[in-house]
Short mmCIF file of C-alpha atoms in Angstrom, two decimals:
data_model
loop_
_atom_site.label_atom_id
_atom_site.label_comp_id
_atom_site.label_asym_id
_atom_site.label_seq_id
_atom_site.Cartn_x
_atom_site.Cartn_y
_atom_site.Cartn_z
CA MET A 1 140.48 -96.91 -46.71
CA GLY A 2 137.16 -95.19 -47.47
CA SER A 3 134.45 -96.89 -49.48
CA GLU A 4 134.56 -96.39 -53.23
CA THR A 5 132.19 -93.97 -54.91
CA ASN A 6 130.44 -95.63 -57.87
CA LEU A 7 128.63 -92.50 -59.04
CA THR A 8 128.80 -92.28 -62.85
CA LEU A 9 128.76 -89.25 -65.09
CA GLN A 10 125.24 -90.26 -66.13
CA ASP A 11 124.16 -90.23 -62.49
CA VAL A 12 125.61 -86.74 -62.09
CA ALA A 13 123.82 -85.54 -65.23
CA TRP A 14 120.48 -86.94 -63.98
CA HIS A 15 120.73 -85.29 -60.57
CA ASP A 16 121.85 -82.01 -62.14
CA ALA A 17 118.83 -82.07 -64.50
CA VAL A 18 116.43 -82.89 -61.66
CA GLY A 19 117.86 -80.00 -59.68
CA ARG A 20 117.13 -77.64 -62.56
CA LEU A 21 113.59 -79.00 -62.82
CA ILE A 22 113.03 -78.30 -59.13
CA GLU A 23 114.16 -74.72 -59.68
CA ASN A 24 111.71 -74.40 -62.57
CA LEU A 25 108.66 -75.95 -60.96
CA ASP A 26 106.76 -72.67 -61.32
CA GLN A 27 107.68 -72.09 -64.97
CA PRO A 28 105.22 -72.66 -67.87
CA HIS A 29 107.73 -74.84 -69.71
CA PHE A 30 108.11 -77.28 -66.79
CA TRP A 31 106.23 -80.22 -68.34
CA ALA A 32 108.06 -79.92 -71.66
CA SER A 33 111.39 -79.77 -69.82
CA MET A 34 110.58 -82.86 -67.77
CA THR A 35 109.51 -84.92 -70.78
CA ARG A 36 112.67 -83.87 -72.65
CA LEU A 37 114.69 -85.15 -69.69
CA LEU A 38 112.80 -88.47 -69.70
CA GLY A 39 113.35 -88.66 -73.45
CA ARG A 40 117.10 -88.80 -72.93
CA TYR A 41 116.67 -92.17 -71.21
CA VAL A 42 113.44 -93.52 -72.70
CA PRO A 43 112.59 -92.11 -76.16
CA VAL A 44 108.93 -91.12 -76.58
CA ASP A 45 107.03 -89.80 -79.59
CA SER A 46 104.16 -88.04 -77.84
CA TRP A 47 103.13 -87.03 -74.35
CA VAL A 48 100.26 -85.42 -72.50
CA VAL A 49 99.69 -84.39 -68.89
CA LEU A 50 96.12 -84.60 -67.64
CA ILE A 51 94.02 -85.07 -64.57
CA PHE A 52 91.61 -88.01 -64.52
CA ASN A 53 88.45 -87.27 -62.54
CA PRO A 54 84.78 -88.31 -62.62
CA GLY A 55 84.22 -85.96 -65.57
CA ARG A 56 86.09 -85.12 -68.74
CA PRO A 57 89.89 -85.33 -68.28
CA LEU A 58 91.51 -81.97 -67.63
CA VAL A 59 94.54 -81.37 -69.89
CA LEU A 60 97.44 -79.46 -68.33
CA ALA A 61 99.99 -79.77 -71.14
CA GLU A 62 100.64 -81.79 -74.28
CA SER A 63 103.35 -82.32 -76.86
CA PRO A 64 103.09 -80.03 -79.89
CA THR A 65 102.18 -81.48 -83.27
CA GLU A 66 104.72 -81.35 -86.11
CA GLU A 67 102.71 -78.50 -87.63
CA GLY A 68 102.50 -76.74 -84.28
CA GLY A 69 98.70 -76.80 -84.29
CA THR A 70 95.95 -78.67 -82.46
CA ASP A 71 95.87 -82.44 -82.64
CA SER A 72 92.43 -83.19 -84.08
CA LEU A 73 92.52 -86.82 -82.96
CA PHE A 74 93.23 -85.77 -79.39
CA GLN A 75 90.32 -83.34 -79.56
CA ASP A 76 88.10 -86.30 -80.46
CA TYR A 77 89.46 -88.04 -77.38
CA LEU A 78 88.41 -85.14 -75.16
CA LYS A 79 84.96 -84.95 -76.76
CA GLY A 80 84.10 -88.44 -75.62
CA LEU A 81 86.50 -91.14 -76.80
CA TYR A 82 88.15 -91.01 -73.38
CA LEU A 83 85.17 -93.07 -72.20
CA LEU A 84 86.73 -95.99 -74.12
CA ASP A 85 90.33 -95.32 -73.07
CA PRO A 86 91.68 -98.31 -71.09
CA PHE A 87 93.83 -96.01 -68.93
CA TYR A 88 90.86 -93.78 -68.07
CA LEU A 89 88.61 -96.77 -67.35
CA ALA A 90 91.23 -98.52 -65.22
CA ASN A 91 91.80 -95.36 -63.22
CA ARG A 92 88.09 -94.76 -62.63
CA GLU A 93 87.65 -98.40 -61.57
CA SER A 94 90.64 -98.36 -59.21
CA PRO A 95 92.36 -94.96 -58.87
CA ARG A 96 95.91 -95.26 -57.54
CA SER A 97 99.45 -94.04 -58.04
CA GLY A 98 101.99 -96.04 -60.03
CA LEU A 99 103.41 -96.83 -63.44
CA PHE A 100 101.05 -98.56 -65.86
CA GLN A 101 101.77 -99.93 -69.33
CA LEU A 102 99.09 -100.52 -71.95
CA ASP A 103 99.34 -104.27 -71.40
CA ASP A 104 98.51 -103.73 -67.72
CA VAL A 105 95.14 -102.10 -68.40
CA ALA A 106 93.98 -103.03 -71.92
CA PRO A 107 90.99 -105.42 -72.15
CA GLU A 108 91.43 -108.77 -73.85
CA CYS A 109 90.05 -107.66 -77.24
CA PHE A 110 91.35 -104.08 -77.21
CA GLU A 111 93.31 -104.31 -80.48
CA GLN A 112 90.20 -105.57 -82.27
CA THR A 113 88.10 -102.53 -81.35
CA ASP A 114 87.22 -99.65 -83.64
CA TYR A 115 88.62 -97.35 -80.94
CA TYR A 116 92.03 -98.99 -81.32
CA GLN A 117 91.95 -99.12 -85.12
CA ARG A 118 90.54 -95.63 -85.73
CA TYR A 119 92.09 -93.67 -82.87
CA PHE A 120 94.76 -95.34 -80.76
CA ARG A 121 96.76 -96.90 -83.61
CA LEU A 122 96.81 -93.58 -85.46
CA ASN A 123 97.41 -91.29 -82.50
CA VAL A 124 99.68 -93.28 -80.16
CA VAL A 125 100.66 -95.93 -82.72
CA ALA A 126 102.14 -98.82 -80.70
CA ASP A 127 102.53 -98.44 -76.94
CA GLU A 128 101.67 -96.13 -74.05
CA ILE A 129 102.74 -95.73 -70.44
CA HIS A 130 101.08 -93.67 -67.71
CA LEU A 131 102.84 -92.36 -64.63
CA ASN A 132 100.00 -91.72 -62.18
CA VAL A 133 99.95 -89.67 -58.98
CA GLN A 134 96.70 -89.88 -57.03
CA LEU A 135 95.94 -86.40 -55.72
CA ASP A 136 92.78 -87.29 -53.77
CA PRO A 137 90.01 -89.91 -53.96
CA GLN A 138 88.55 -88.25 -57.07
CA ARG A 139 91.56 -86.93 -59.00
CA THR A 140 94.66 -88.57 -60.46
CA LEU A 141 97.46 -86.63 -62.14
CA SER A 142 98.72 -88.64 -65.11
CA LEU A 143 101.71 -88.26 -67.42
CA SER A 144 101.08 -90.25 -70.61
CA LEU A 145 104.08 -91.28 -72.73
CA GLY A 146 103.37 -92.65 -76.21
CA SER A 147 105.75 -94.50 -78.53
CA ARG A 148 105.74 -95.74 -82.11
CA CYS A 149 107.60 -98.80 -80.83
CA ARG A 150 106.93 -101.15 -77.96
CA PHE A 151 108.71 -100.08 -74.79
CA SER A 152 111.45 -102.58 -73.94
CA GLN A 153 111.80 -104.30 -70.59
CA GLU A 154 114.97 -102.29 -69.97
CA GLN A 155 113.12 -99.02 -70.61
CA LEU A 156 110.30 -100.06 -68.30
CA ALA A 157 112.78 -101.02 -65.59
CA LEU A 158 114.49 -97.62 -65.91
CA LEU A 159 111.16 -95.78 -65.67
CA ARG A 160 110.28 -97.74 -62.55
CA LEU A 161 113.69 -96.85 -61.09
CA ILE A 162 113.20 -93.10 -61.59
CA GLN A 163 109.44 -93.15 -60.92
CA PRO A 164 109.77 -91.79 -57.34
CA TRP A 165 111.69 -88.75 -58.64
CA VAL A 166 109.16 -88.10 -61.42
CA ALA A 167 106.13 -88.63 -59.18
CA GLY A 168 107.55 -86.24 -56.59
CA LEU A 169 108.12 -83.56 -59.23
CA MET A 170 104.62 -84.06 -60.63
CA ARG A 171 103.01 -83.69 -57.22
CA GLN A 172 105.02 -80.55 -56.41
CA ARG A 173 104.18 -79.03 -59.79
CA CYS A 174 100.46 -79.22 -58.98
CA VAL A 175 100.94 -76.37 -56.51
CA PHE A 176 101.62 -74.09 -59.49
CA GLU A 177 98.94 -75.42 -61.83
CA GLN A 178 96.32 -72.70 -62.07
CA ALA A 179 94.20 -74.94 -64.27
CA SER A 180 93.79 -77.54 -61.56
CA ASN A 181 93.52 -75.13 -58.62
CA SER A 182 91.38 -72.27 -59.87
CA ALA A 183 89.40 -73.70 -62.77
CA PRO A 184 85.74 -74.62 -62.24
CA ALA A 185 84.97 -78.22 -61.51
CA ALA A 186 85.47 -80.51 -64.46
CA GLU A 187 82.43 -81.03 -66.64
CA PRO A 188 80.71 -84.18 -65.42
CA SER A 189 80.48 -87.06 -67.84
CA THR A 190 77.10 -87.10 -69.49
CA ASP A 191 75.54 -90.45 -68.80
CA TRP A 192 76.82 -92.81 -71.49
CA GLN A 193 73.34 -94.04 -72.29
CA GLU A 194 72.19 -90.45 -72.85
CA ARG A 195 75.16 -89.83 -75.16
CA LEU A 196 74.40 -92.95 -77.15
CA LEU A 197 70.69 -92.17 -77.28
CA SER A 198 71.00 -88.51 -78.19
CA PRO A 199 67.78 -87.15 -79.75
CA THR A 200 69.79 -86.33 -82.90
CA LEU A 201 70.20 -90.07 -83.47
CA GLN A 202 66.45 -90.52 -83.75
CA ILE A 203 66.46 -93.73 -81.74
CA SER A 204 63.07 -94.38 -80.24
CA SER A 205 63.82 -97.35 -77.98
CA ALA A 206 66.06 -96.58 -75.01
CA LEU A 207 68.58 -99.11 -73.78
CA SER A 208 68.38 -100.32 -70.24
CA THR A 209 71.16 -99.26 -67.88
CA ARG A 210 72.66 -102.75 -68.01
CA GLU A 211 72.55 -102.82 -71.83
CA ALA A 212 74.36 -99.46 -71.93
CA GLU A 213 77.01 -100.82 -69.56
CA VAL A 214 77.49 -103.85 -71.78
CA ALA A 215 77.75 -101.59 -74.82
CA GLN A 216 80.50 -99.45 -73.31
CA LEU A 217 82.49 -102.46 -72.16
CA MET A 218 82.16 -104.03 -75.60
CA LEU A 219 83.40 -100.89 -77.32
CA SER A 220 86.36 -100.65 -74.93
CA GLY A 221 87.49 -104.15 -75.92
CA CYS A 222 86.20 -106.39 -73.14
CA SER A 223 85.40 -109.97 -74.06
CA ASN A 224 82.11 -111.55 -72.96
CA LYS A 225 83.98 -113.22 -70.11
CA GLU A 226 85.48 -109.91 -68.95
CA ILE A 227 82.11 -108.15 -69.17
CA ALA A 228 80.51 -110.93 -67.17
CA ARG A 229 83.18 -110.63 -64.46
CA LYS A 230 82.94 -106.82 -64.24
CA LEU A 231 79.14 -106.82 -64.07
CA ALA A 232 78.83 -109.99 -61.96
CA ILE A 233 76.60 -111.72 -64.49
CA SER A 234 77.02 -114.81 -66.66
CA ALA A 235 78.57 -114.79 -70.13
CA GLU A 236 75.25 -116.07 -71.51
CA THR A 237 73.45 -113.09 -69.98
CA VAL A 238 75.98 -110.80 -71.68
CA LYS A 239 75.07 -112.35 -75.03
CA VAL A 240 71.37 -111.79 -74.33
CA HIS A 241 71.96 -108.13 -73.49
CA ARG A 242 73.98 -107.70 -76.67
CA LYS A 243 71.22 -109.24 -78.79
CA HIS A 244 68.54 -107.02 -77.22
CA MET A 245 70.75 -103.95 -77.60
CA TYR A 246 71.41 -104.60 -81.29
CA ASN A 247 67.71 -105.15 -81.92
CA LYS A 248 66.73 -101.92 -80.16
CA LEU A 249 69.32 -99.88 -82.04
CA GLY A 250 68.66 -101.55 -85.38
CA ILE A 251 72.29 -102.55 -85.89
CA LYS A 252 74.13 -105.81 -86.58
CA SER A 253 77.75 -105.17 -85.61
CA GLN A 254 80.03 -103.57 -83.08
CA SER A 255 81.34 -101.21 -85.78
CA GLU A 256 77.82 -99.85 -86.26
CA LEU A 257 77.57 -99.38 -82.49
CA PHE A 258 80.86 -97.44 -82.53
CA LEU A 259 79.51 -95.16 -85.28
CA LEU A 260 76.47 -94.40 -83.10
CA PHE A 261 78.81 -93.63 -80.22
CA LEU A 262 80.79 -91.19 -82.41
CA GLN A 263 77.61 -89.47 -83.56
CA ALA A 264 76.56 -89.00 -79.95
CA GLN A 265 79.79 -87.03 -79.28
CA GLU A 266 79.09 -84.46 -82.00
#
């Protein structure tokens, strides 16, 4: 007697949908079709496809707003807030393929940052997952899935199960992405210290390179202990750098530092 076939109707539907996606790899609606398919199994409220690189992230596709227009908050992200994005920072620190949840990459004090309160909480709301495909040492293709609710363990397990299918489709799609193949090289990130110390801010005293590094890590949500580990210095030295930085900039809080950062993006 032959072995039983345990293939379910849901399995058949998944493979049929993947087959159609393969046939439509060269179509402009590919990314929207793929995220709709994922949404059948793991509901998402927003999505964006981008390429992380040493410069500003390159956006390939994004979910439409309810009004059908441009998402102003996401435009702020592209102007410079990406420099505080835990997914961007984690990828630049250690680029690799895989599935990453916010909890995997967020610094210890992320939810206390102005970036979280003024951007992330309003734009993504509760949770975010990235499906990353490393294209080469400098570039990583990333599908970001945002949700108003925390992703459950069952949803995460399902995404990990289908990740090889999704990653394969993402990699094959890149062949047809004119934006990533023919566009000029991505605009390099302006040095963060130069952004913060833009002449329009009328700040006379420049921060040292180390003080600027501490500032960025603070704004991204790193605790003193995390900053010390990343920069291979002591936690006490971190406090000294913070004090000197605040004195130079004439500020007294991290919120004031974030406002200076925003002004430097304009």
